[in-house]
Amino acid sequence: MKRLEIRPLQEDDKPWIRAKISENWGSTSIVTCGKIYDTTTLPGYVAFDEKKPVGLLCYKMHDDAMEIVVLDCTIAGRGCGTELMYHAEKTAKNNGYRKMKVTTTNDNTNALRFYQKLEYTISAIRIGAITEYRKTLKPEIAIKGFHGIPIRDEIELEKIL
Ligand SMILES: CC(C)(COP(=O)(O)OP(=O)(O)OC[C@H]1O[C@@H](n2cnc3c(N)ncnc32)[C@H](O)[C@@H]1OP(=O)(O)O)[C@@H](O)C(=O)NCCC(=O)NCCS
């Protein structure tokens, strides 16, 4: 099977990013740690399979860590997520960062498995945070998530590089 190609996001990826993030996350805004991000303004990487975009990662550089704000792959088990994370971690290291950070939600058992297998450890659990974001920051957050589990809590993971 042909390897996926990964390259940094470019201006002309924006229409695809808008469509992809809105389809999966309700709008192009993503809330993490109580902050709202317009994902179309963030840097990141895109993965291609035979010229077709199949994966997206967007990140934000904070003072103390690189935060993965979006990770979304449409082909499972081909190493798309792993490759995108590898590229992000390499960028973080090259910019002198020692810490990676990512948040997910209580329903996303697949993401929890995925990140922990990449040596991320749970650093915080904010009970009821998503319920609060839905009331105050992003009303379009779905009530139920993966496996029909109500989305309520935010789980933060980190990795020291
Ligand atoms: C979570 C998510 C990003 C994982 O992406 P993925 O591309 O399926 O992940 P990978 O393919 O890199 O890894 C999954 C498995 O494939 C394996 N794998 C890695 N590289 C591989 C390769 N080249 N060939 C075959 N399998 C590979 C991994 O070891 C892993 O194995 P496991 O199932 O035993 O854990 C993806 O499921 C997704 O986009 N989910 C929806 C959005 C989401 O929840 N994002 C996270 C929000 S915080």
Coordinates of C-alpha atoms and ligand atoms in Angstrom, one line a residue:
M1 CA 0.0 0.0 0.0
K2 CA 1.3 3.5 -0.9
R3 CA 2.5 5.7 1.9
L4 CA 0.5 8.7 2.9
E5 CA 1.9 12.0 2.0
I6 CA 2.1 14.7 4.6
R7 CA 2.6 18.4 4.0
P8 CA 2.1 21.7 6.0
L9 CA -1.3 23.3 5.5
Q10 CA -1.6 25.9 2.8
E11 CA -3.9 28.8 2.1
D12 CA -5.7 26.8 -0.6
D13 CA -6.5 24.0 1.9
K14 CA -9.0 26.3 3.7
P15 CA -12.2 25.4 1.8
W16 CA -11.5 21.7 2.6
I17 CA -10.6 22.5 6.2
R18 CA -13.9 24.5 6.6
A19 CA -16.0 21.7 5.2
K20 CA -14.2 18.9 7.1
I21 CA -14.2 20.5 10.5
S22 CA -17.8 21.8 10.2
E23 CA -19.0 18.4 9.2
N24 CA -17.4 16.6 12.2
W25 CA -17.4 19.3 14.9
G26 CA -20.5 21.5 14.1
S27 CA -18.6 24.6 13.0
T28 CA -15.0 25.7 12.4
S29 CA -14.6 26.8 16.0
I30 CA -13.1 24.4 18.5
V31 CA -13.1 25.0 22.2
T32 CA -10.3 23.6 24.3
C33 CA -9.3 24.5 27.9
G34 CA -12.0 27.2 27.9
K35 CA -10.6 29.0 24.8
I36 CA -12.3 29.2 21.4
Y37 CA -10.1 28.8 18.3
D38 CA -11.0 29.6 14.7
T39 CA -9.3 26.5 13.2
T40 CA -9.0 28.0 9.7
T41 CA -6.4 30.4 11.1
L42 CA -4.2 27.7 12.8
P43 CA -1.1 26.1 11.3
G44 CA -0.9 22.4 10.8
Y45 CA -0.5 19.5 8.5
V46 CA -2.6 17.6 6.0
A47 CA -2.3 14.0 4.9
F48 CA -3.0 12.8 1.4
D49 CA -3.8 9.3 0.1
E50 CA -3.3 9.3 -3.7
K51 CA -3.8 13.1 -3.8
K52 CA -7.0 12.9 -1.8
P53 CA -6.9 14.7 1.6
V54 CA -7.6 12.2 4.3
G55 CA -6.3 13.7 7.5
L56 CA -5.9 17.1 9.2
L57 CA -4.0 18.3 12.2
C58 CA -4.0 21.9 13.5
Y59 CA -1.9 23.2 16.4
K60 CA -1.4 26.2 18.5
M61 CA 2.0 27.2 20.0
H62 CA 1.6 28.4 23.6
D63 CA 4.4 29.7 25.8
D64 CA 5.0 26.3 27.4
A65 CA 3.7 23.7 25.0
M66 CA 2.4 22.9 21.5
E67 CA -1.3 22.1 21.7
I68 CA -3.0 19.8 19.2
V69 CA -6.3 21.6 18.6
V70 CA -7.6 19.4 15.7
L71 CA -6.8 15.8 14.7
D72 CA -9.1 14.2 12.3
C73 CA -8.5 11.3 9.9
T74 CA -11.0 9.8 7.5
I75 CA -9.1 6.5 6.9
A76 CA -8.6 4.4 10.0
G77 CA -5.7 2.2 10.9
R78 CA -3.4 3.3 8.1
G79 CA -1.1 5.3 10.4
C80 CA -2.6 8.7 9.3
G81 CA -3.1 10.0 12.9
T82 CA 0.3 8.7 14.0
E83 CA 2.1 10.3 11.1
L84 CA 0.4 13.6 11.6
M85 CA 1.3 13.5 15.3
Y86 CA 4.9 12.7 14.4
H87 CA 5.1 15.7 12.2
A88 CA 3.7 18.0 14.8
E89 CA 6.0 16.7 17.5
K90 CA 9.0 17.2 15.2
T91 CA 7.9 20.8 14.6
A92 CA 7.5 21.3 18.3
K93 CA 11.0 20.0 19.0
N94 CA 12.6 22.0 16.2
N95 CA 11.1 25.1 17.8
G96 CA 12.5 24.3 21.2
Y97 CA 9.3 23.0 22.8
R98 CA 9.5 20.2 25.3
K99 CA 5.8 19.6 25.9
M100 CA 2.8 18.5 23.8
K101 CA -0.7 19.0 25.0
V102 CA -4.1 17.7 23.6
T103 CA -7.6 17.5 24.9
T104 CA -10.4 15.2 24.2
T105 CA -13.8 14.4 25.6
N106 CA -15.2 11.6 27.8
D107 CA -16.9 9.8 25.0
N108 CA -13.9 9.6 22.7
T109 CA -12.5 6.3 23.9
N110 CA -10.7 5.8 20.6
A111 CA -8.8 9.0 20.9
L112 CA -7.9 8.2 24.5
R113 CA -6.5 4.8 23.4
F114 CA -4.7 6.5 20.4
Y115 CA -3.0 9.2 22.5
Q116 CA -2.0 6.9 25.3
K117 CA -0.4 4.5 22.9
L118 CA 1.6 7.5 21.6
E119 CA 2.9 8.0 25.2
Y120 CA 0.6 10.8 26.2
T121 CA -0.6 10.7 29.8
I122 CA -3.7 12.2 31.3
S123 CA -2.9 15.4 33.1
A124 CA -6.3 16.8 33.9
I125 CA -10.0 15.9 33.9
R126 CA -12.4 18.8 33.9
I127 CA -15.8 17.4 34.9
G128 CA -18.7 19.1 33.2
A129 CA -16.5 21.4 31.1
I130 CA -18.1 20.5 27.8
T131 CA -21.6 21.0 29.2
E132 CA -20.4 24.5 30.3
Y133 CA -18.8 25.3 26.8
R134 CA -22.1 24.2 25.2
K135 CA -24.0 26.8 27.4
T136 CA -21.5 29.7 27.0
L137 CA -19.1 29.3 24.1
K138 CA -20.3 26.8 21.5
P139 CA -24.0 25.9 21.5
E140 CA -23.5 23.6 18.5
I141 CA -21.5 21.0 20.5
A142 CA -23.4 17.8 20.1
I143 CA -25.2 16.3 23.2
K144 CA -24.1 12.8 22.4
G145 CA -20.8 11.6 21.0
F146 CA -19.1 8.4 20.1
H147 CA -21.1 5.2 21.0
G148 CA -24.0 7.4 22.0
I149 CA -22.2 8.6 25.1
P150 CA -23.3 12.0 26.5
I151 CA -20.4 14.5 26.0
R152 CA -19.7 16.2 29.3
D153 CA -16.1 16.2 30.4
E154 CA -12.8 17.4 29.0
I155 CA -9.8 15.2 29.4
E156 CA -6.3 16.8 28.9
L157 CA -3.3 14.7 28.0
E158 CA 0.4 15.7 27.7
K159 CA 3.7 14.3 26.6
I160 CA 7.2 15.5 27.5
L161 CA 9.3 15.4 24.3
Ligands
LIG1 C1 -8.2 9.2 16.7 C2 -7.7 9.2 15.3 C3 -7.1 10.5 14.9 C4 -6.7 8.1 15.1 O1 -6.2 8.1 13.8 P1 -5.9 6.8 12.9 O2 -5.3 7.4 11.6 O3 -6.9 5.9 12.8 O4 -4.7 6.3 13.8 P2 -3.5 5.4 13.3 O5 -3.8 4.6 12.1 O6 -2.3 6.2 13.3 O7 -3.4 4.4 14.5 C5 -4.4 3.5 14.8 C6 -3.9 2.1 14.7 O8 -3.2 1.8 13.5 C7 -1.9 1.3 13.8 N1 -1.0 1.8 12.7 C8 -0.1 2.8 12.8 N2 0.6 3.0 11.6 C9 0.1 2.0 10.8 C10 0.4 1.7 9.5 N3 1.3 2.3 8.7 N4 -0.3 0.7 8.9 C11 -1.3 0.0 9.6 N5 -1.6 0.3 10.9 C12 -0.9 1.3 11.5 C13 -1.5 1.9 15.1 O9 -0.5 1.2 15.7 C14 -2.9 1.8 15.8 O10 -3.0 0.5 16.3 P3 -4.1 0.1 17.4 O11 -5.4 0.1 16.7 O12 -3.7 -1.2 17.8 O13 -4.0 1.1 18.5 C15 -8.9 8.9 14.3 O14 -9.6 7.8 14.8 C16 -9.9 10.1 14.2 O15 -9.7 11.0 13.3 N6 -11.0 10.0 14.9 C17 -12.1 11.0 14.8 C18 -11.7 12.4 15.2 C19 -11.1 12.3 16.6 O16 -11.7 11.7 17.5 N7 -10.0 13.0 16.8 C20 -9.4 13.2 18.1 C21 -10.1 14.3 18.8 S1 -9.2 14.8 20.2

